[in-house]
Amino acid sequence: MECRLDGQVAVVTGGSSGIGRGIALLYAQAGASVVVNYYSGHEGAAEVVRQIEAGGGRAIAVEADVSREADVEALFAKATGAFGAVDILVANSGIQKDAAFAEMSLQDWQKVIDTNLTGQFLCARAAVRLFRAQGERGVSKATGKILCMSSVHEVIPWAGHVNYAASKGGVSLLMKSLAQEVAGERIRVNGIAPGAIRTAINKESTEGEAAQRLLKLIPYRRIGVAEDVARAALFLVSDMADYVVGATLFVDGGMTLYPGFEDNG
Ligand code: NAD
């Protein structure tokens, strides 16, 4: 049995670049129709749609700011308008606005929490409401699936990034609490905590000398790529993971294994 998503519709937020792009492309290969949400990267989203269509799949690009309630409502309305239903949400959008703690502006604190945490709340709420309204569609063992994109920084403290770490710590318990609340309706909610994945969000730390320093934090000695996360994301929303509920899958090359203790501490 393969991880297939035939007949299903997936909304991928921040699907125009990086990890979201990788997930959108792989879900389409697995048979899903994909709603590629973008915020500022229209060209990126259009390119993802073109690639999916070139491979014989179905996709649309929809602009929405996940931190704005009206935008999220419109995103789901456009998704159902185009494809008739939504079976999978990947709440992937996220940003960093780094600063030393004492220098961090309220604006930068708020912006990261609004996008990374409130954005996941708004998208997951819209998805749960829609899954309930749709009921059983006969395309999956679950009534609906939600995947929350977290980070290893849901458990690893991160000096200079308190807004980001706080947002991902929040995502962890948002995901688990929601999973507990809706599991009885056969809505499966899970999370992925990526480690260092080479994308636009961390260009500076994954190239050149900085990359060498970063590799010391990764027991598997390789910086990840979007496809590493996409494959885990496909498994978690497929029926192969039908009994996986409220779990966070760490896709991090062992970054959370306390690499400082590798040589006996
Ligand atoms: P990325 O910058 O390529 O992707 C982030 C996406 O979020 C972009 O498409 C961006 O347009 C979108 N976005 C930003 N603000 C938005 C808003 N208000 N509304 C809608 N979309 C918005 O970086 P990425 O690495 O692909 O990040 C994807 C997710 O993975 C993020 O949640 C990030 O925190 C998480 N993550 C990434 C890494 C990594 O190493 N790259 C590690 C752990 C977690």
PDB file of C-alpha atoms and ligand atoms in Angstrom:
ATOM      1  CA  MET A   1       0.000   0.000   0.000  1.00  0.00           C
ATOM      2  CA  GLU A   2       1.270   3.436  -0.943  1.00  0.00           C
ATOM      3  CA  CYS A   3       0.558   6.820   0.584  1.00  0.00           C
ATOM      4  CA  ARG A   4      -2.096   8.004  -1.880  1.00  0.00           C
ATOM      5  CA  LEU A   5      -4.455  10.979  -1.694  1.00  0.00           C
ATOM      6  CA  ASP A   6      -6.627  10.299  -4.749  1.00  0.00           C
ATOM      7  CA  GLY A   7      -9.907  12.224  -4.783  1.00  0.00           C
ATOM      8  CA  GLN A   8      -8.841  14.432  -1.870  1.00  0.00           C
ATOM      9  CA  VAL A   9      -8.412  18.199  -1.718  1.00  0.00           C
ATOM     10  CA  ALA A  10      -5.572  19.767   0.237  1.00  0.00           C
ATOM     11  CA  VAL A  11      -5.087  23.386   1.303  1.00  0.00           C
ATOM     12  CA  VAL A  12      -1.392  24.157   1.833  1.00  0.00           C
ATOM     13  CA  THR A  13      -0.699  27.543   3.387  1.00  0.00           C
ATOM     14  CA  GLY A  14       2.544  29.199   2.347  1.00  0.00           C
ATOM     15  CA  GLY A  15       2.604  26.745  -0.543  1.00  0.00           C
ATOM     16  CA  SER A  16       4.475  29.050  -2.901  1.00  0.00           C
ATOM     17  CA  SER A  17       7.948  28.394  -1.482  1.00  0.00           C
ATOM     18  CA  GLY A  18      10.161  26.147   0.610  1.00  0.00           C
ATOM     19  CA  ILE A  19       8.562  23.367   2.612  1.00  0.00           C
ATOM     20  CA  GLY A  20       5.007  24.290   1.583  1.00  0.00           C
ATOM     21  CA  ARG A  21       5.975  24.145  -2.083  1.00  0.00           C
ATOM     22  CA  GLY A  22       7.510  20.700  -1.575  1.00  0.00           C
ATOM     23  CA  ILE A  23       4.346  19.475   0.139  1.00  0.00           C
ATOM     24  CA  ALA A  24       2.038  20.914  -2.535  1.00  0.00           C
ATOM     25  CA  LEU A  25       4.015  19.206  -5.329  1.00  0.00           C
ATOM     26  CA  LEU A  26       4.176  15.840  -3.553  1.00  0.00           C
ATOM     27  CA  TYR A  27       0.499  15.861  -2.578  1.00  0.00           C
ATOM     28  CA  ALA A  28      -0.398  16.511  -6.217  1.00  0.00           C
ATOM     29  CA  GLN A  29       1.793  13.566  -7.278  1.00  0.00           C
ATOM     30  CA  ALA A  30      -0.101  11.463  -4.730  1.00  0.00           C
ATOM     31  CA  GLY A  31      -3.378  12.360  -6.439  1.00  0.00           C
ATOM     32  CA  ALA A  32      -4.701  15.313  -4.407  1.00  0.00           C
ATOM     33  CA  SER A  33      -6.094  18.542  -5.842  1.00  0.00           C
ATOM     34  CA  VAL A  34      -4.089  21.306  -4.208  1.00  0.00           C
ATOM     35  CA  VAL A  35      -4.971  24.824  -3.110  1.00  0.00           C
ATOM     36  CA  VAL A  36      -1.653  26.661  -3.058  1.00  0.00           C
ATOM     37  CA  ASN A  37      -2.014  29.550  -0.637  1.00  0.00           C
ATOM     38  CA  TYR A  38       0.423  32.408  -0.949  1.00  0.00           C
ATOM     39  CA  TYR A  39       0.895  35.697   0.816  1.00  0.00           C
ATOM     40  CA  SER A  40       3.326  37.757  -1.182  1.00  0.00           C
ATOM     41  CA  GLY A  41       4.789  35.268  -3.641  1.00  0.00           C
ATOM     42  CA  HIS A  42       2.273  35.204  -6.478  1.00  0.00           C
ATOM     43  CA  GLU A  43       4.851  34.161  -9.071  1.00  0.00           C
ATOM     44  CA  GLY A  44       6.033  31.282  -6.842  1.00  0.00           C
ATOM     45  CA  ALA A  45       2.467  30.059  -6.350  1.00  0.00           C
ATOM     46  CA  ALA A  46       1.681  30.335 -10.062  1.00  0.00           C
ATOM     47  CA  GLU A  47       4.805  28.286 -10.842  1.00  0.00           C
ATOM     48  CA  VAL A  48       3.754  25.555  -8.377  1.00  0.00           C
ATOM     49  CA  VAL A  49       0.318  25.451 -10.031  1.00  0.00           C
ATOM     50  CA  ARG A  50       1.934  25.249 -13.499  1.00  0.00           C
ATOM     51  CA  GLN A  51       4.152  22.357 -12.387  1.00  0.00           C
ATOM     52  CA  ILE A  52       1.214  20.467 -10.903  1.00  0.00           C
ATOM     53  CA  GLU A  53      -0.883  20.979 -14.024  1.00  0.00           C
ATOM     54  CA  ALA A  54       2.027  19.955 -16.260  1.00  0.00           C
ATOM     55  CA  GLY A  55       2.115  16.668 -14.319  1.00  0.00           C
ATOM     56  CA  GLY A  56      -1.594  16.141 -14.999  1.00  0.00           C
ATOM     57  CA  GLY A  57      -2.770  17.322 -11.556  1.00  0.00           C
ATOM     58  CA  ARG A  58      -5.212  19.996 -10.427  1.00  0.00           C
ATOM     59  CA  ALA A  59      -4.283  23.100  -8.439  1.00  0.00           C
ATOM     60  CA  ILE A  60      -5.215  26.727  -7.882  1.00  0.00           C
ATOM     61  CA  ALA A  61      -3.289  29.583  -6.281  1.00  0.00           C
ATOM     62  CA  VAL A  62      -5.138  31.645  -3.671  1.00  0.00           C
ATOM     63  CA  GLU A  63      -3.803  34.762  -1.964  1.00  0.00           C
ATOM     64  CA  ALA A  64      -4.548  35.056   1.756  1.00  0.00           C
ATOM     65  CA  ASP A  65      -2.897  36.411   4.877  1.00  0.00           C
ATOM     66  CA  VAL A  66      -3.371  33.572   7.375  1.00  0.00           C
ATOM     67  CA  SER A  67      -3.396  36.013  10.284  1.00  0.00           C
ATOM     68  CA  ARG A  68      -6.546  37.723   8.958  1.00  0.00           C
ATOM     69  CA  GLU A  69      -9.853  36.009   9.696  1.00  0.00           C
ATOM     70  CA  ALA A  70     -11.602  37.305   6.582  1.00  0.00           C
ATOM     71  CA  ASP A  71      -8.741  36.154   4.339  1.00  0.00           C
ATOM     72  CA  VAL A  72      -8.824  32.653   5.841  1.00  0.00           C
ATOM     73  CA  GLU A  73     -12.598  32.399   5.391  1.00  0.00           C
ATOM     74  CA  ALA A  74     -12.178  33.516   1.763  1.00  0.00           C
ATOM     75  CA  LEU A  75      -9.359  30.965   1.256  1.00  0.00           C
ATOM     76  CA  PHE A  76     -11.596  28.063   2.291  1.00  0.00           C
ATOM     77  CA  ALA A  77     -14.553  29.449   0.301  1.00  0.00           C
ATOM     78  CA  LYS A  78     -12.353  29.599  -2.831  1.00  0.00           C
ATOM     79  CA  ALA A  79     -11.073  26.081  -2.161  1.00  0.00           C
ATOM     80  CA  THR A  80     -14.573  24.608  -1.963  1.00  0.00           C
ATOM     81  CA  GLY A  81     -15.676  26.772  -4.888  1.00  0.00           C
ATOM     82  CA  ALA A  82     -12.936  25.293  -7.062  1.00  0.00           C
ATOM     83  CA  PHE A  83     -12.851  21.673  -5.882  1.00  0.00           C
ATOM     84  CA  GLY A  84     -16.120  21.137  -3.940  1.00  0.00           C
ATOM     85  CA  ALA A  85     -14.536  20.187  -0.599  1.00  0.00           C
ATOM     86  CA  VAL A  86     -11.417  20.244   1.562  1.00  0.00           C
ATOM     87  CA  ASP A  87     -10.055  17.046   3.152  1.00  0.00           C
ATOM     88  CA  ILE A  88      -6.590  18.149   4.267  1.00  0.00           C
ATOM     89  CA  LEU A  89      -5.171  21.332   5.756  1.00  0.00           C
ATOM     90  CA  VAL A  90      -1.440  21.844   6.023  1.00  0.00           C
ATOM     91  CA  ALA A  91      -1.005  24.919   8.227  1.00  0.00           C
ATOM     92  CA  ASN A  92       2.530  25.634   7.080  1.00  0.00           C
ATOM     93  CA  SER A  93       2.915  29.426   6.814  1.00  0.00           C
ATOM     94  CA  GLY A  94       5.500  30.866   9.151  1.00  0.00           C
ATOM     95  CA  ILE A  95       7.949  33.719   9.510  1.00  0.00           C
ATOM     96  CA  GLN A  96      10.929  34.769  11.619  1.00  0.00           C
ATOM     97  CA  LYS A  97      11.653  38.278  12.869  1.00  0.00           C
ATOM     98  CA  ASP A  98      14.743  37.846  14.987  1.00  0.00           C
ATOM     99  CA  ALA A  99      16.149  40.192  17.619  1.00  0.00           C
ATOM    100  CA  ALA A 100      17.911  40.044  20.956  1.00  0.00           C
ATOM    101  CA  PHE A 101      15.219  39.943  23.635  1.00  0.00           C
ATOM    102  CA  ALA A 102      15.678  43.476  25.007  1.00  0.00           C
ATOM    103  CA  GLU A 103      15.719  44.926  21.482  1.00  0.00           C
ATOM    104  CA  MET A 104      12.689  43.052  20.180  1.00  0.00           C
ATOM    105  CA  SER A 105       9.866  45.414  19.222  1.00  0.00           C
ATOM    106  CA  LEU A 106       6.288  44.671  20.204  1.00  0.00           C
ATOM    107  CA  GLN A 107       5.485  44.814  16.493  1.00  0.00           C
ATOM    108  CA  ASP A 108       7.945  42.017  15.671  1.00  0.00           C
ATOM    109  CA  TRP A 109       6.736  39.936  18.623  1.00  0.00           C
ATOM    110  CA  GLN A 110       3.122  40.370  17.523  1.00  0.00           C
ATOM    111  CA  LYS A 111       3.719  39.785  13.814  1.00  0.00           C
ATOM    112  CA  VAL A 112       5.357  36.403  14.426  1.00  0.00           C
ATOM    113  CA  ILE A 113       2.695  35.263  16.906  1.00  0.00           C
ATOM    114  CA  ASP A 114      -0.073  36.469  14.554  1.00  0.00           C
ATOM    115  CA  THR A 115       1.311  34.583  11.552  1.00  0.00           C
ATOM    116  CA  ASN A 116       2.725  31.436  13.154  1.00  0.00           C
ATOM    117  CA  LEU A 117       0.207  30.792  15.939  1.00  0.00           C
ATOM    118  CA  THR A 118      -2.999  32.757  15.304  1.00  0.00           C
ATOM    119  CA  GLY A 119      -2.703  31.856  11.625  1.00  0.00           C
ATOM    120  CA  GLN A 120      -2.758  28.156  12.519  1.00  0.00           C
ATOM    121  CA  PHE A 121      -5.730  28.706  14.857  1.00  0.00           C
ATOM    122  CA  LEU A 122      -7.739  30.488  12.141  1.00  0.00           C
ATOM    123  CA  CYS A 123      -6.926  27.927   9.434  1.00  0.00           C
ATOM    124  CA  ALA A 124      -7.537  24.906  11.668  1.00  0.00           C
ATOM    125  CA  ARG A 125     -10.838  26.372  12.896  1.00  0.00           C
ATOM    126  CA  ALA A 126     -12.026  26.952   9.344  1.00  0.00           C
ATOM    127  CA  ALA A 127     -10.995  23.391   8.452  1.00  0.00           C
ATOM    128  CA  VAL A 128     -12.793  21.798  11.425  1.00  0.00           C
ATOM    129  CA  ARG A 129     -15.978  23.735  10.652  1.00  0.00           C
ATOM    130  CA  LEU A 130     -15.827  22.630   7.042  1.00  0.00           C
ATOM    131  CA  PHE A 131     -15.052  18.966   7.860  1.00  0.00           C
ATOM    132  CA  ARG A 132     -18.136  18.918  10.117  1.00  0.00           C
ATOM    133  CA  ALA A 133     -20.338  20.489   7.451  1.00  0.00           C
ATOM    134  CA  GLN A 134     -19.065  18.069   4.790  1.00  0.00           C
ATOM    135  CA  GLY A 135     -19.286  14.880   6.881  1.00  0.00           C
ATOM    136  CA  GLU A 136     -18.003  11.592   5.463  1.00  0.00           C
ATOM    137  CA  ARG A 137     -16.843  11.899   1.852  1.00  0.00           C
ATOM    138  CA  GLY A 138     -15.624   8.366   1.340  1.00  0.00           C
ATOM    139  CA  VAL A 139     -12.159   9.437   0.164  1.00  0.00           C
ATOM    140  CA  SER A 140     -10.230   8.654   3.360  1.00  0.00           C
ATOM    141  CA  LYS A 141     -10.646   6.685   6.583  1.00  0.00           C
ATOM    142  CA  ALA A 142     -10.656  10.007   8.451  1.00  0.00           C
ATOM    143  CA  THR A 143     -13.277  12.717   8.065  1.00  0.00           C
ATOM    144  CA  GLY A 144     -10.500  15.284   7.747  1.00  0.00           C
ATOM    145  CA  LYS A 145      -6.802  15.766   8.437  1.00  0.00           C
ATOM    146  CA  ILE A 146      -4.904  18.758   9.794  1.00  0.00           C
ATOM    147  CA  LEU A 147      -1.125  19.029   9.805  1.00  0.00           C
ATOM    148  CA  CYS A 148       0.453  21.799  11.868  1.00  0.00           C
ATOM    149  CA  MET A 149       3.956  22.881  10.809  1.00  0.00           C
ATOM    150  CA  SER A 150       5.928  23.386  13.964  1.00  0.00           C
ATOM    151  CA  SER A 151       9.707  23.336  14.460  1.00  0.00           C
ATOM    152  CA  VAL A 152      12.356  21.707  16.624  1.00  0.00           C
ATOM    153  CA  HIS A 153      12.042  25.018  18.477  1.00  0.00           C
ATOM    154  CA  GLU A 154       8.782  23.808  19.977  1.00  0.00           C
ATOM    155  CA  VAL A 155      11.170  22.042  22.400  1.00  0.00           C
ATOM    156  CA  ILE A 156      14.625  23.605  21.863  1.00  0.00           C
ATOM    157  CA  PRO A 157      14.888  27.060  23.442  1.00  0.00           C
ATOM    158  CA  TRP A 158      16.278  29.616  20.943  1.00  0.00           C
ATOM    159  CA  ALA A 159      18.029  32.731  22.204  1.00  0.00           C
ATOM    160  CA  GLY A 160      17.500  35.707  19.916  1.00  0.00           C
ATOM    161  CA  HIS A 161      14.288  34.190  18.559  1.00  0.00           C
ATOM    162  CA  VAL A 162      11.885  34.217  21.510  1.00  0.00           C
ATOM    163  CA  ASN A 163       8.912  35.234  19.379  1.00  0.00           C
ATOM    164  CA  TYR A 164       9.486  32.311  16.999  1.00  0.00           C
ATOM    165  CA  ALA A 165      10.148  29.754  19.757  1.00  0.00           C
ATOM    166  CA  ALA A 166       7.078  30.941  21.697  1.00  0.00           C
ATOM    167  CA  SER A 167       4.933  30.646  18.576  1.00  0.00           C
ATOM    168  CA  LYS A 168       6.085  27.081  17.899  1.00  0.00           C
ATOM    169  CA  GLY A 169       5.715  26.079  21.558  1.00  0.00           C
ATOM    170  CA  GLY A 170       2.163  27.371  21.198  1.00  0.00           C
ATOM    171  CA  VAL A 171       1.620  25.393  18.000  1.00  0.00           C
ATOM    172  CA  SER A 172       2.607  22.212  19.835  1.00  0.00           C
ATOM    173  CA  LEU A 173      -0.151  22.468  22.437  1.00  0.00           C
ATOM    174  CA  LEU A 174      -2.648  23.980  19.990  1.00  0.00           C
ATOM    175  CA  MET A 175      -2.121  20.849  17.865  1.00  0.00           C
ATOM    176  CA  LYS A 176      -2.390  18.367  20.753  1.00  0.00           C
ATOM    177  CA  SER A 177      -5.376  20.048  22.407  1.00  0.00           C
ATOM    178  CA  LEU A 178      -7.233  20.262  19.118  1.00  0.00           C
ATOM    179  CA  ALA A 179      -6.330  16.649  18.289  1.00  0.00           C
ATOM    180  CA  GLN A 180      -7.838  15.541  21.603  1.00  0.00           C
ATOM    181  CA  GLU A 181     -10.978  17.638  21.048  1.00  0.00           C
ATOM    182  CA  VAL A 182     -11.861  16.435  17.551  1.00  0.00           C
ATOM    183  CA  ALA A 183     -10.448  12.884  17.415  1.00  0.00           C
ATOM    184  CA  GLY A 184     -13.912  11.498  18.284  1.00  0.00           C
ATOM    185  CA  GLU A 185     -15.177  12.939  15.009  1.00  0.00           C
ATOM    186  CA  ARG A 186     -12.398  11.092  13.156  1.00  0.00           C
ATOM    187  CA  ILE A 187     -10.586  14.321  12.423  1.00  0.00           C
ATOM    188  CA  ARG A 188      -6.861  13.598  12.716  1.00  0.00           C
ATOM    189  CA  VAL A 189      -4.584  16.424  13.818  1.00  0.00           C
ATOM    190  CA  ASN A 190      -0.805  15.977  13.861  1.00  0.00           C
ATOM    191  CA  GLY A 191       2.333  18.077  13.645  1.00  0.00           C
ATOM    192  CA  ILE A 192       5.750  18.077  12.026  1.00  0.00           C
ATOM    193  CA  ALA A 193       8.773  19.615  13.722  1.00  0.00           C
ATOM    194  CA  PRO A 194      11.448  20.166  11.077  1.00  0.00           C
ATOM    195  CA  GLY A 195      15.067  20.786  12.005  1.00  0.00           C
ATOM    196  CA  ALA A 196      17.325  22.718   9.639  1.00  0.00           C
ATOM    197  CA  ILE A 197      15.777  22.619   6.177  1.00  0.00           C
ATOM    198  CA  ARG A 198      17.415  24.700   3.439  1.00  0.00           C
ATOM    199  CA  THR A 199      14.773  27.291   2.413  1.00  0.00           C
ATOM    200  CA  ALA A 200      14.341  31.079   2.167  1.00  0.00           C
ATOM    201  CA  ILE A 201      13.578  31.357   5.912  1.00  0.00           C
ATOM    202  CA  ASN A 202      17.135  30.343   6.930  1.00  0.00           C
ATOM    203  CA  LYS A 203      19.314  31.102   3.882  1.00  0.00           C
ATOM    204  CA  GLU A 204      22.024  32.751   5.995  1.00  0.00           C
ATOM    205  CA  SER A 205      22.500  29.868   8.419  1.00  0.00           C
ATOM    206  CA  THR A 206      22.417  27.064   5.832  1.00  0.00           C
ATOM    207  CA  GLU A 207      25.114  28.332   3.461  1.00  0.00           C
ATOM    208  CA  GLY A 208      28.913  28.755   3.623  1.00  0.00           C
ATOM    209  CA  GLU A 209      30.704  28.779   6.968  1.00  0.00           C
ATOM    210  CA  ALA A 210      27.458  29.048   8.907  1.00  0.00           C
ATOM    211  CA  ALA A 211      26.391  25.741   7.367  1.00  0.00           C
ATOM    212  CA  GLN A 212      29.509  24.057   8.789  1.00  0.00           C
ATOM    213  CA  ARG A 213      28.603  25.312  12.281  1.00  0.00           C
ATOM    214  CA  LEU A 214      25.037  24.182  11.788  1.00  0.00           C
ATOM    215  CA  LEU A 215      26.129  20.661  10.787  1.00  0.00           C
ATOM    216  CA  LYS A 216      27.646  20.198  14.248  1.00  0.00           C
ATOM    217  CA  LEU A 217      24.098  20.397  15.612  1.00  0.00           C
ATOM    218  CA  ILE A 218      22.863  17.651  13.286  1.00  0.00           C
ATOM    219  CA  PRO A 219      23.933  14.082  14.190  1.00  0.00           C
ATOM    220  CA  TYR A 220      22.946  12.874  10.694  1.00  0.00           C
ATOM    221  CA  ARG A 221      25.396  15.504   9.260  1.00  0.00           C
ATOM    222  CA  ARG A 222      23.172  16.756   6.479  1.00  0.00           C
ATOM    223  CA  ILE A 223      21.033  19.864   6.143  1.00  0.00           C
ATOM    224  CA  GLY A 224      17.508  18.861   5.187  1.00  0.00           C
ATOM    225  CA  VAL A 225      15.605  19.711   2.034  1.00  0.00           C
ATOM    226  CA  ALA A 226      11.909  20.456   1.554  1.00  0.00           C
ATOM    227  CA  GLU A 227      11.306  16.963   0.159  1.00  0.00           C
ATOM    228  CA  ASP A 228      12.414  15.405   3.478  1.00  0.00           C
ATOM    229  CA  VAL A 229       9.548  17.203   5.202  1.00  0.00           C
ATOM    230  CA  ALA A 230       7.117  16.670   2.325  1.00  0.00           C
ATOM    231  CA  ARG A 231       7.483  12.871   2.504  1.00  0.00           C
ATOM    232  CA  ALA A 232       6.682  12.923   6.243  1.00  0.00           C
ATOM    233  CA  ALA A 233       3.768  15.274   5.535  1.00  0.00           C
ATOM    234  CA  LEU A 234       2.394  12.861   2.951  1.00  0.00           C
ATOM    235  CA  PHE A 235       2.595   9.907   5.325  1.00  0.00           C
ATOM    236  CA  LEU A 236       0.857  11.770   8.162  1.00  0.00           C
ATOM    237  CA  VAL A 237      -2.207  12.791   6.126  1.00  0.00           C
ATOM    238  CA  SER A 238      -2.500   9.479   4.280  1.00  0.00           C
ATOM    239  CA  ASP A 239      -4.481   6.468   5.508  1.00  0.00           C
ATOM    240  CA  MET A 240      -1.117   4.771   6.210  1.00  0.00           C
ATOM    241  CA  ALA A 241      -1.079   6.967   9.337  1.00  0.00           C
ATOM    242  CA  ASP A 242      -4.752   6.448  10.189  1.00  0.00           C
ATOM    243  CA  TYR A 243      -3.979   5.578  13.818  1.00  0.00           C
ATOM    244  CA  VAL A 244      -1.568   8.498  14.311  1.00  0.00           C
ATOM    245  CA  VAL A 245      -3.385  11.180  16.278  1.00  0.00           C
ATOM    246  CA  GLY A 246      -1.918  14.175  18.110  1.00  0.00           C
ATOM    247  CA  ALA A 247       1.681  13.235  17.317  1.00  0.00           C
ATOM    248  CA  THR A 248       4.592  15.458  16.404  1.00  0.00           C
ATOM    249  CA  LEU A 249       6.984  13.862  13.940  1.00  0.00           C
ATOM    250  CA  PHE A 250      10.480  15.333  14.256  1.00  0.00           C
ATOM    251  CA  VAL A 251      12.142  15.530  10.835  1.00  0.00           C
ATOM    252  CA  ASP A 252      15.467  16.891  11.988  1.00  0.00           C
ATOM    253  CA  GLY A 253      18.400  14.532  11.315  1.00  0.00           C
ATOM    254  CA  GLY A 254      18.594  13.997  15.068  1.00  0.00           C
ATOM    255  CA  MET A 255      18.865  17.676  16.056  1.00  0.00           C
ATOM    256  CA  THR A 256      16.696  17.062  19.117  1.00  0.00           C
ATOM    257  CA  LEU A 257      18.985  14.252  20.352  1.00  0.00           C
ATOM    258  CA  TYR A 258      21.186  16.612  22.409  1.00  0.00           C
ATOM    259  CA  PRO A 259      24.140  16.500  19.941  1.00  0.00           C
ATOM    260  CA  GLY A 260      26.334  18.165  22.595  1.00  0.00           C
ATOM    261  CA  PHE A 261      26.474  14.739  24.284  1.00  0.00           C
ATOM    262  CA  GLU A 262      27.678  12.924  21.147  1.00  0.00           C
ATOM    263  CA  ASP A 263      31.245  12.654  22.441  1.00  0.00           C
ATOM    264  CA  ASN A 264      30.238  11.626  25.943  1.00  0.00           C
ATOM    265  CA  GLY A 265      29.194  15.180  27.005  1.00  0.00           C
TER     266      GLY A 265
HETATM  267  P1  NAD B   1       9.573  29.934   3.549  1.00  0.00           P
HETATM  268  O1  NAD B   1       9.912  31.336   3.911  1.00  0.00           O
HETATM  269  O2  NAD B   1       9.993  29.442   2.208  1.00  0.00           O
HETATM  270  O3  NAD B   1       8.016  29.659   3.692  1.00  0.00           O
HETATM  271  C1  NAD B   1       7.162  30.376   4.531  1.00  0.00           C
HETATM  272  C2  NAD B   1       5.875  30.591   3.787  1.00  0.00           C
HETATM  273  O4  NAD B   1       4.937  31.253   4.639  1.00  0.00           O
HETATM  274  C3  NAD B   1       6.082  31.488   2.552  1.00  0.00           C
HETATM  275  O5  NAD B   1       5.467  30.878   1.452  1.00  0.00           O
HETATM  276  C4  NAD B   1       5.367  32.765   2.936  1.00  0.00           C
HETATM  277  O6  NAD B   1       4.810  33.457   1.827  1.00  0.00           O
HETATM  278  C5  NAD B   1       4.281  32.234   3.858  1.00  0.00           C
HETATM  279  N1  NAD B   1       3.730  33.283   4.714  1.00  0.00           N
HETATM  280  C6  NAD B   1       4.400  34.183   5.479  1.00  0.00           C
HETATM  281  N2  NAD B   1       3.527  35.025   6.071  1.00  0.00           N
HETATM  282  C7  NAD B   1       2.283  34.629   5.697  1.00  0.00           C
HETATM  283  C8  NAD B   1       0.977  35.094   5.962  1.00  0.00           C
HETATM  284  N3  NAD B   1       0.758  36.125   6.785  1.00  0.00           N
HETATM  285  N4  NAD B   1      -0.066  34.446   5.369  1.00  0.00           N
HETATM  286  C9  NAD B   1       0.140  33.396   4.544  1.00  0.00           C
HETATM  287  N5  NAD B   1       1.350  32.924   4.248  1.00  0.00           N
HETATM  288  C10 NAD B   1       2.418  33.525   4.821  1.00  0.00           C
HETATM  289  O7  NAD B   1      10.207  29.040   4.701  1.00  0.00           O
HETATM  290  P2  NAD B   1       9.988  27.497   5.054  1.00  0.00           P
HETATM  291  O8  NAD B   1      11.245  27.065   5.652  1.00  0.00           O
HETATM  292  O9  NAD B   1       9.439  26.745   3.902  1.00  0.00           O
HETATM  293  O10 NAD B   1       8.897  27.580   6.222  1.00  0.00           O
HETATM  294  C11 NAD B   1       7.677  26.851   6.210  1.00  0.00           C
HETATM  295  C12 NAD B   1       7.301  26.470   7.623  1.00  0.00           C
HETATM  296  O11 NAD B   1       8.277  25.557   8.142  1.00  0.00           O
HETATM  297  C13 NAD B   1       7.279  27.650   8.621  1.00  0.00           C
HETATM  298  O12 NAD B   1       6.179  27.493   9.496  1.00  0.00           O
HETATM  299  C14 NAD B   1       8.576  27.495   9.378  1.00  0.00           C
HETATM  300  O13 NAD B   1       8.498  28.044  10.662  1.00  0.00           O
HETATM  301  C15 NAD B   1       8.694  25.984   9.419  1.00  0.00           C
HETATM  302  N6  NAD B   1      10.052  25.512   9.688  1.00  0.00           N
HETATM  303  C16 NAD B   1      11.063  25.700   8.788  1.00  0.00           C
HETATM  304  C17 NAD B   1      12.321  25.225   9.100  1.00  0.00           C
HETATM  305  C18 NAD B   1      13.491  25.380   8.173  1.00  0.00           C
HETATM  306  O14 NAD B   1      14.609  25.024   8.558  1.00  0.00           O
HETATM  307  N7  NAD B   1      13.317  25.863   6.958  1.00  0.00           N
HETATM  308  C19 NAD B   1      12.555  24.570  10.315  1.00  0.00           C
HETATM  309  C20 NAD B   1      11.508  24.411  11.205  1.00  0.00           C
HETATM  310  C21 NAD B   1      10.249  24.878  10.873  1.00  0.00           C
END
